[in-house]
XYZ file of C-alpha atoms in Angstrom:
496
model
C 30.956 36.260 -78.335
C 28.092 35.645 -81.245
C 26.354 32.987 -80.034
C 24.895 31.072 -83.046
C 26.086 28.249 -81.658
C 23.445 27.784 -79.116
C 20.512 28.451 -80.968
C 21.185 26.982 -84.641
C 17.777 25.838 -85.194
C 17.356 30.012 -85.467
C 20.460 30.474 -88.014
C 18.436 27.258 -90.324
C 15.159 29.180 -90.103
C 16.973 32.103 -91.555
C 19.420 30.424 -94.447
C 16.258 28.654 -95.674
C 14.400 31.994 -96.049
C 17.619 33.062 -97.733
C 18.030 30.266 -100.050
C 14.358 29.966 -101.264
C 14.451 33.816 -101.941
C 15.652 32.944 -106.129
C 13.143 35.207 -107.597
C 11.322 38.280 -106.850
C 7.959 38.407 -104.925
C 4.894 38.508 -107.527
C 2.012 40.326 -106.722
C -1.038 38.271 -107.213
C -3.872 39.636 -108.866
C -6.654 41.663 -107.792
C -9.172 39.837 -107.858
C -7.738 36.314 -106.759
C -9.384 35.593 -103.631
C -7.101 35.460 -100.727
C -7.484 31.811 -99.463
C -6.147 30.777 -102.750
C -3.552 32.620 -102.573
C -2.449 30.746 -99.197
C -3.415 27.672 -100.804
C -0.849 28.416 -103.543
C 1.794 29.591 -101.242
C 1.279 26.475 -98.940
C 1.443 23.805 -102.424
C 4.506 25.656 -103.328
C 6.261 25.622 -99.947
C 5.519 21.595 -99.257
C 6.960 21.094 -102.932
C 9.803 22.968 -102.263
C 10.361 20.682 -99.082
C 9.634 17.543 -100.793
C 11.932 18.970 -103.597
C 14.768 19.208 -101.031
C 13.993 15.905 -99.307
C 14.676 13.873 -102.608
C 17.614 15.589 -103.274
C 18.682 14.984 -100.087
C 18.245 11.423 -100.399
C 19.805 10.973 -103.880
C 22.766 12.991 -102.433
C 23.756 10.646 -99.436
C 24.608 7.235 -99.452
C 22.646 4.994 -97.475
C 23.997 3.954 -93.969
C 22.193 0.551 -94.840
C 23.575 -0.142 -98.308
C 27.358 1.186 -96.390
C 26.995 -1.319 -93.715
C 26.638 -4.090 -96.421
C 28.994 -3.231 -99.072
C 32.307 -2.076 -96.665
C 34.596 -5.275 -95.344
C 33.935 -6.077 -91.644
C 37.507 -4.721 -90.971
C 37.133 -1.415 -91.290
C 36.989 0.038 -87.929
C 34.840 3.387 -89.609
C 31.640 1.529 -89.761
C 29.058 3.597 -88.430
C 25.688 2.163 -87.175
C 22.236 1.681 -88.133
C 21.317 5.161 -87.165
C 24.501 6.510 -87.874
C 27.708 8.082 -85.916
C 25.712 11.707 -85.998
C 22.979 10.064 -83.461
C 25.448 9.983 -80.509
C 26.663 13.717 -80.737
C 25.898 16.618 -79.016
C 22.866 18.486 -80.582
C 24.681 21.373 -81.724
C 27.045 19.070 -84.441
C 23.933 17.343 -85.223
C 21.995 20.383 -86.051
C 25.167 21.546 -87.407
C 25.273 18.242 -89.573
C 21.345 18.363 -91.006
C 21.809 22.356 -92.245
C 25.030 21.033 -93.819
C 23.476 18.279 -95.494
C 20.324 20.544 -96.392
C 22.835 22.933 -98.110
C 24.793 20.438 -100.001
C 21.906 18.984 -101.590
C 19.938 22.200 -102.411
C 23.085 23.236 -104.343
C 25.080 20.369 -105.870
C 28.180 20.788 -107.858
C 29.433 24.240 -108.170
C 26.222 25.682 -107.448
C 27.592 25.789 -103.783
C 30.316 28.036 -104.749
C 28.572 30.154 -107.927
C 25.394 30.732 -106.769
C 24.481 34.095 -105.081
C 21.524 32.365 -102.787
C 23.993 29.243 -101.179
C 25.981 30.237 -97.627
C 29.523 31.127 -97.494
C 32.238 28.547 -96.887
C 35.047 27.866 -94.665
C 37.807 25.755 -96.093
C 40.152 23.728 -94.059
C 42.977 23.293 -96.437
C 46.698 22.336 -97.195
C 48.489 24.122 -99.389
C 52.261 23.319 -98.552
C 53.350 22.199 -94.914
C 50.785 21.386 -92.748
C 51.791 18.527 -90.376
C 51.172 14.920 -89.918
C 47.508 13.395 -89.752
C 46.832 14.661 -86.337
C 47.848 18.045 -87.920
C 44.970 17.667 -90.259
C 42.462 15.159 -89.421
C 42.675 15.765 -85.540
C 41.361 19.035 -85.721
C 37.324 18.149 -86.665
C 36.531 19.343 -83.232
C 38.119 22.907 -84.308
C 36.634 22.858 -87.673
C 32.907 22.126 -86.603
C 33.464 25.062 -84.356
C 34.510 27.140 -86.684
C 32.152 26.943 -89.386
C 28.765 26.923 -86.566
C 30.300 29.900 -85.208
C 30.520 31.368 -88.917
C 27.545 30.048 -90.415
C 29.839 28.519 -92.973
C 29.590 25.077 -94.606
C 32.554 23.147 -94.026
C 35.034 21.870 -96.522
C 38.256 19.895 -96.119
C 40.925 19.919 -99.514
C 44.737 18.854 -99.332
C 46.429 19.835 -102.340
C 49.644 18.206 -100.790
C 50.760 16.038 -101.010
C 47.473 14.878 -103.408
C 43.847 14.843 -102.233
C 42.358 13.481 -99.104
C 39.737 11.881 -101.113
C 42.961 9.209 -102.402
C 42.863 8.121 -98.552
C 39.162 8.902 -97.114
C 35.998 9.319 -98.544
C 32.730 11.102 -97.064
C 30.486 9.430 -95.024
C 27.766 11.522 -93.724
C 29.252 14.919 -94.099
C 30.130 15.814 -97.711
C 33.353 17.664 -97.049
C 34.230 17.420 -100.606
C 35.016 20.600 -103.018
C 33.291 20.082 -105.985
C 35.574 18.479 -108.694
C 34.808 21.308 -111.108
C 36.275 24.567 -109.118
C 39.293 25.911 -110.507
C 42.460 25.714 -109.035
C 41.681 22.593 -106.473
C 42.588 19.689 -108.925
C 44.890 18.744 -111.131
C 44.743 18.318 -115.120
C 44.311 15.492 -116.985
C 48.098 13.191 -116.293
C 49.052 15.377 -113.515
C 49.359 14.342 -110.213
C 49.444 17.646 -108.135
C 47.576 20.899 -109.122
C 49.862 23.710 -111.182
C 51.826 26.528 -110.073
C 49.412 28.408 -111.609
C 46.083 26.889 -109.863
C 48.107 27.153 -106.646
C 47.776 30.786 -106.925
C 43.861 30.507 -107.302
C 43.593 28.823 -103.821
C 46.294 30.960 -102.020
C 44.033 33.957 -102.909
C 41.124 33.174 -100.541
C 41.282 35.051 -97.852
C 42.538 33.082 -94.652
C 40.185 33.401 -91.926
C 42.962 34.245 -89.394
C 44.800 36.674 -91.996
C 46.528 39.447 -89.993
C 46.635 37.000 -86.801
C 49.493 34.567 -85.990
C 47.111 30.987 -85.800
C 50.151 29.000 -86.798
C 52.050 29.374 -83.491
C 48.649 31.107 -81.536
C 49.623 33.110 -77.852
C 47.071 33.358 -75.689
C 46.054 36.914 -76.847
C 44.851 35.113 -80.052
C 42.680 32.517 -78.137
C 41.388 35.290 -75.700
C 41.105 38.040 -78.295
C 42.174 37.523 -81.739
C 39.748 34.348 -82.482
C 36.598 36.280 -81.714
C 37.334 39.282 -83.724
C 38.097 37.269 -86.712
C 34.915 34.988 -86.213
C 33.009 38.106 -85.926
C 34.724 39.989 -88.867
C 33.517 37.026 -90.847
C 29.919 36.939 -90.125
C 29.228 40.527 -89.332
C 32.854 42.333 -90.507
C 33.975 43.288 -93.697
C 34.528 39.285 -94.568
C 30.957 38.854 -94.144
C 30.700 39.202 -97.822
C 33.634 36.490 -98.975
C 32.252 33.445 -100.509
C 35.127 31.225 -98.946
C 37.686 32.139 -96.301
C 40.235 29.214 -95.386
C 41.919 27.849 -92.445
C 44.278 26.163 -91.084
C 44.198 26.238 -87.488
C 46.637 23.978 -85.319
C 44.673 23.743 -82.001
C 45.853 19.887 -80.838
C 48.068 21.569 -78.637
C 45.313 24.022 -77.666
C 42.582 21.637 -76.916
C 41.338 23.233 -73.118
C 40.704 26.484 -75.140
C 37.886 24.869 -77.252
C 36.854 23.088 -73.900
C 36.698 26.685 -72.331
C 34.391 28.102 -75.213
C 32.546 24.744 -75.037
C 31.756 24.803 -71.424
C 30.911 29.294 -71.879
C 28.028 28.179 -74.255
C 26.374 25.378 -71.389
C 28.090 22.443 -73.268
C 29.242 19.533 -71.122
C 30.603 17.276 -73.838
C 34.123 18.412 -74.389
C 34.859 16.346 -77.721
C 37.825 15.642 -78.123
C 38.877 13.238 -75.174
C 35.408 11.833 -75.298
C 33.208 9.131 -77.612
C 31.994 11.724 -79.454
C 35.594 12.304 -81.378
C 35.546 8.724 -83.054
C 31.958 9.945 -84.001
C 32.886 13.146 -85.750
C 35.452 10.872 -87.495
C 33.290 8.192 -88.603
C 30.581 11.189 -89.393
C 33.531 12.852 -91.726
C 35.007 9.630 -93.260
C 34.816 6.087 -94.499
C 38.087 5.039 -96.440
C 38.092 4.955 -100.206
C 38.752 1.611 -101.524
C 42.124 1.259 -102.353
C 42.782 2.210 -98.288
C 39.856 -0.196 -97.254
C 41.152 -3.793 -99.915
C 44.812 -2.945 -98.635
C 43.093 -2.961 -94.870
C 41.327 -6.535 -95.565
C 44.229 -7.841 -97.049
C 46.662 -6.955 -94.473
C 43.462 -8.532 -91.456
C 43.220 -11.577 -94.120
C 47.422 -12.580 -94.050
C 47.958 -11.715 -90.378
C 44.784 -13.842 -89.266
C 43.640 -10.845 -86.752
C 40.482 -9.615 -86.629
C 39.197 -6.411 -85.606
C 39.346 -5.907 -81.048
C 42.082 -9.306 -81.083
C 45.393 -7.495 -80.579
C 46.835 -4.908 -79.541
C 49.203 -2.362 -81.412
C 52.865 -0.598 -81.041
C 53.544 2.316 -82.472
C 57.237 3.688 -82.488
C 57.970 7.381 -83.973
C 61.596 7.216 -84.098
C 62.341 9.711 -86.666
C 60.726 12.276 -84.732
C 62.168 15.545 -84.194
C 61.159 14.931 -80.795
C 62.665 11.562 -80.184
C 66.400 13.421 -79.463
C 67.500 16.161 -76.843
C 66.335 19.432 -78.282
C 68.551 21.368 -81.414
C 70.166 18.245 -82.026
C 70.132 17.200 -85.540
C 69.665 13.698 -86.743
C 70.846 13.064 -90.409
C 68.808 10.802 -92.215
C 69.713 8.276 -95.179
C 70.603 11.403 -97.176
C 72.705 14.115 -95.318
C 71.826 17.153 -96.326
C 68.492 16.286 -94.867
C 66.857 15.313 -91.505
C 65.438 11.352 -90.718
C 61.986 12.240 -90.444
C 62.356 13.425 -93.948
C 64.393 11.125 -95.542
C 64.422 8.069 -93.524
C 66.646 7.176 -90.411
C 70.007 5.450 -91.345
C 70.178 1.944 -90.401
C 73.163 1.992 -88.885
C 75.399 2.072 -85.889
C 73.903 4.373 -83.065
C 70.570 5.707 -84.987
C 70.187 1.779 -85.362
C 70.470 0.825 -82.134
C 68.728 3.939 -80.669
C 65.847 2.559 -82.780
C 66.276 -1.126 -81.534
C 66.258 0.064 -77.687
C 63.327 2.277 -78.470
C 60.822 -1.160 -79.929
C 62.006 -2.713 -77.129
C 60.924 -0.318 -74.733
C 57.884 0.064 -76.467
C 57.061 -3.833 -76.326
C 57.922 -4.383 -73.019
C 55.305 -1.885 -71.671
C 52.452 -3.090 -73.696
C 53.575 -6.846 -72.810
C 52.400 -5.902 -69.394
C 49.011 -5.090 -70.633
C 48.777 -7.694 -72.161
C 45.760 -9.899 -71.898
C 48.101 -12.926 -72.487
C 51.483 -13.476 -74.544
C 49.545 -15.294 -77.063
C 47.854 -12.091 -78.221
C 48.697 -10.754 -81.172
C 50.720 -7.525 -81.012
C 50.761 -4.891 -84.122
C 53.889 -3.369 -84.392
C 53.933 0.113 -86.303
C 56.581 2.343 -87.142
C 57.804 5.065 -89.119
C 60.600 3.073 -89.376
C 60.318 -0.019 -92.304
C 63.702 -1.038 -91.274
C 62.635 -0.905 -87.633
C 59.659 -3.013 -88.433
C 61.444 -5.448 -90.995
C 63.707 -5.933 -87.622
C 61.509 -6.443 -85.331
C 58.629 -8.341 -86.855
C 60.150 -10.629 -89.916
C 63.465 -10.888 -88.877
C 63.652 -11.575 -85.055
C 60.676 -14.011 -85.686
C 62.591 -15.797 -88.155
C 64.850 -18.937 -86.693
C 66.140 -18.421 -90.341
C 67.562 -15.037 -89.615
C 68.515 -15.396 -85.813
C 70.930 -18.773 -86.359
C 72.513 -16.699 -89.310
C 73.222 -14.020 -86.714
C 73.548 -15.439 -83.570
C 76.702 -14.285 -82.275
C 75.875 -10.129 -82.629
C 72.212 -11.287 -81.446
C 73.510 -12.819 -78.341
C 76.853 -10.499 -77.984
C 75.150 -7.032 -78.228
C 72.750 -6.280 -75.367
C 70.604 -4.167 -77.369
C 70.335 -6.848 -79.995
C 69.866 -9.458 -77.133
C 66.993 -7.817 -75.054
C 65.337 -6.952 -77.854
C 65.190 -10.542 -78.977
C 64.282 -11.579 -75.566
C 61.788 -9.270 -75.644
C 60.339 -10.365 -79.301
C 60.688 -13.992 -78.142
C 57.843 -13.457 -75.101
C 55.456 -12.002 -77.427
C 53.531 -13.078 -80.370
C 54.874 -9.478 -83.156
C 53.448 -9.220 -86.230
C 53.474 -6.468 -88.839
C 52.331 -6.138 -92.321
C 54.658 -6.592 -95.357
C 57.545 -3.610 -94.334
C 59.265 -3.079 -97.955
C 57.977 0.661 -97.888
C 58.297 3.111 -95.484
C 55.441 4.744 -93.942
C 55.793 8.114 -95.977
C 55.408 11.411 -94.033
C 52.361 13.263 -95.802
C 54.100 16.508 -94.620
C 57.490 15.865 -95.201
C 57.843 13.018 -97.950
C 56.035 15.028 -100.898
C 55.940 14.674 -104.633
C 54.908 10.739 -104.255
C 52.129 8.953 -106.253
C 49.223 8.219 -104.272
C 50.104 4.532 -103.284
C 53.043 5.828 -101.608
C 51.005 7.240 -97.932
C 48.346 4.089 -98.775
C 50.684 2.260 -95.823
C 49.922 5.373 -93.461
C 46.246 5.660 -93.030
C 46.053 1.645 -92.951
C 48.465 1.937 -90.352
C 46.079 4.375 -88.589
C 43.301 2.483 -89.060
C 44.916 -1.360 -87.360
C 45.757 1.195 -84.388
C 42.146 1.778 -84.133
C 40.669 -1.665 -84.513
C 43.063 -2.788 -81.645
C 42.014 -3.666 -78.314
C 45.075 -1.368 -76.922
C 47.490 0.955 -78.050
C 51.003 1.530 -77.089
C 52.592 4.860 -77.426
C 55.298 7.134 -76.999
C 56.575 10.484 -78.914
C 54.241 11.943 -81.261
C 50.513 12.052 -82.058
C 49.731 9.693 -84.831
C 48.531 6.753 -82.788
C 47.075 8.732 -79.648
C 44.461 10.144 -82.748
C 43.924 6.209 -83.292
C 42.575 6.292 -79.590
C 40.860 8.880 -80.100
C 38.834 7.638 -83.302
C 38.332 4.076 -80.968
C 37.602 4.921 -77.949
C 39.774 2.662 -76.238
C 40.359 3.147 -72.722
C 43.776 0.698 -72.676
C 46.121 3.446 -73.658
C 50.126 2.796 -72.928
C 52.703 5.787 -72.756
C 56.046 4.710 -73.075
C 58.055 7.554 -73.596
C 57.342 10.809 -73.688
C 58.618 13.831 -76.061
C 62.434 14.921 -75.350
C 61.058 18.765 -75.313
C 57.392 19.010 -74.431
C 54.537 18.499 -75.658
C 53.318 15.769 -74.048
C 50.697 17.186 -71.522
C 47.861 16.222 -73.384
C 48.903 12.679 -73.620
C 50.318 12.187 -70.343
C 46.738 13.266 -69.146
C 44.708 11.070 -71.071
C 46.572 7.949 -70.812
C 45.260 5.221 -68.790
């Protein structure tokens, strides 16, 4: 396997030669004494690196002026010395010849001109999965690009742009608002049909490989040849190749390639993921004011109580090939919402309960606050407003008492101390809930981010608040319930 990866200080000694190499060589004249020349060559060179240190500076936003101007709530906050200081060396070399790039050639100059490196695009151009789907594969996508001397990029053109949700922090993943086919017009929401076809024209990465659904001949075999028919192959000369690898599932095969080159820090069970995060993102404002506002009504603060997460419109959640409607028929619940009614209501009810009563016992004591999440707003209307209301329990006291799954979980609501933001909207699916305005996924990354400013996170089927553990660190992890058909080996292991 090319190993750039362990010697990257190499790889920047040669893209700098590249990139200063903008003109041809003059010959200097006859008679001009040689020192001089040297002299002149040595002026021009520390210029040149002065040049790029200012640019560098004006490009990035200063960890000092961040710390100041961002809430105390948001859980992203790198630092003094930033998230980038506690990762292995290869990221962090990985992360200064990134930035070095991005400020030598701002704008579209990274895509247009001839002297800056290729690219590797993580994108989303139709289905691509939850936020784990997307956001949980950094670990994957710093891999990819070292091993291709690429500079990374991250674009979603569903269901809108990442940047409406999370901003850079230290790495500019950004694509530069003036390429063609990445955003839409002025008054559209989404990018056109015919822009669409712009981005599904760069060549995938993977293309003539099955990445979506990978065997192990791809992770033995398949991976290396394409890595190597993009830096040495007939890709070699493609300005941008995309990707959209799903390796969650796949996570001991990076570990494997990570532990070939000498590495011992395996990423993405360790400190060092939360870093990457916080190194990739900060959220943009509208994510960050909703995040104070919801700390500011529930009086919690950041570390003071734990969180619940229940995924009950899961595919997973049922026995496998059966089909849960949702609120409209002729579509599943984790598309369009599970009915609130009769057995998918009381499937839901005996599910929060569950849920509770597990992280109840790790509780520090009852009178700690517990978050309570769901893709469920009905569920969480339930469970957090109305259960807690003496209003809404007398008016329904006899099916609350009469009904045992209304009754335990009442009991169970009672012992605890549940709250939950305002639970009018649903927590749209990015994946599966498309053709939304913005505002509409706002509830799902602040969501993500109260999971990861609590002390302790309760769990069961899917992925979206075991990446909230991830990005914390947290080492009071809760599994409640695991997936009806597989997929839960990962978290099973890494649950305390």
């Amino acid at each position: 396997m090319r190993r750039t990866y362990a010697d990257r200080s190499a790889m920047h000694r040669t893209v700098r030669t590249s990139l200063s190499r903008t003109r041809p060589n003059l010959k200097a004249p006859k008679k001009m004494p040689y020192f001089v020349f040297v002299m002149l060559f040595m002026l021009l060179f520390f210029f040149q690196q002065w040049a790029s240190r200012a640019a560098r500076r004006s490009h990035q936003i200063p960890l000092e002026n961040f710390v100041e101007e961002v809430a105390t709530h948001d859980g992203l906050i790198p630092s003094k010395e930033g998230p980038s200081q506690k990762l292995p060396q290869w990221i962090q070399s990985y992360l200064r010849w990134h930035q070095s790039v991005r400020a030598q050639f701002p704008g579209d100059l990274l895509f247009t001109d001839p002297a800056a490196p290729n690219l590797l695009l993580r994108t989303c151009l139709g289905l691509c999965g939850g936020l784990n789907d997307r956001l949980g594969q950094l670990p994957w996508d710093l891999y990819l690009a070292n091993q291709t001397n690429r500079i990374l990029l991250l674009y979603w053109h569903r269901p809108v742009p990442l940047e409406s949700f999370l901003i850079p922090n230290e790495l500019d993943w950004t694509v530069p608002k003036t390429r063609p086919g990445f955003f839409p017009s002025p008054g559209s929401r989404i990018v056109s049909r015919g822009d669409m076809v712009l981005a599904r024209d760069i060549p995938e990465l993977f293309a003539d490989f099955n990445s979506e659904q990978p065997t192990d001949q791809f992770w033995s075999t398949h991976m290396d040849v394409a890595i190597n028919r993009a830096t040495a192959g007939h890709y070699r000369n493609h300005k941008v190749l995309r990707h959209r690898l799903l390796g969650h599932l796949n996570e001991d095969q990076l570990e494997v390639r990570l532990r070939t080159l000498g590495e011992t820090d395996m990423i993405h069970w360790t400190e060092s993921f939360g870093n990457i995060f916080r190194m990739f993102f900060r959220p943009a404002a509208a994510i960050q004011g909703e995040l104070n506002r919801v700390f500011s009504d529930l009086q919690i603060t950041a570390g003071s109580y734990s969180a619940v997460h229940c995924r009950v419109r899961h595919p997973k959640a049922s026995p496998a090939h059966v089909f849960v409607k949702g609120k409209n028929d002729a579509y599943p619940a984790d598309k369009a919402g599970l009915p609130w009614i009769g057995e998918t209501q009381a499937f839901a009810i005996a599910t929060a309960t569950k849920a509770l009563k597990c992280a109840r016992q790790a509780a520090q004591n009852l009178s700690e606050p517990t978050y309570f999440l769901s893709d469920s707003n009905d569920l969480v209307r339930y469970i957090a407003h109305e259960l807690t209301s003496s209003k809404f329990v007398s008016a329904n006291a006899t099916i609350l008492h009469a009904d045992p799954v209304h009754s335990s979980a009442l009991q169970t609501v009672d012992s605890m101390r549940i709250v939950a933001r305002e639970s009018s909207l649903e927590n749209a699916h990015i994946d599966l809930q498309k053709g939304r305005e913005p505002a509409a996924y706002y509830a799902t990354f602040v969501d993500l981010l109260l999971a990861v400013n609590a002390r302790c996170v309760t769990y069961g089927i899917g992925y979206y608040a075991v990446l909230a553990t991830k990005i914390s660190g947290t080492k009071c992890k809760n599994l409640y319930q695991e997936e009806a058909w597989g997929g839960s080996e990962n978290k099973r292991n890494n649950t305390h």
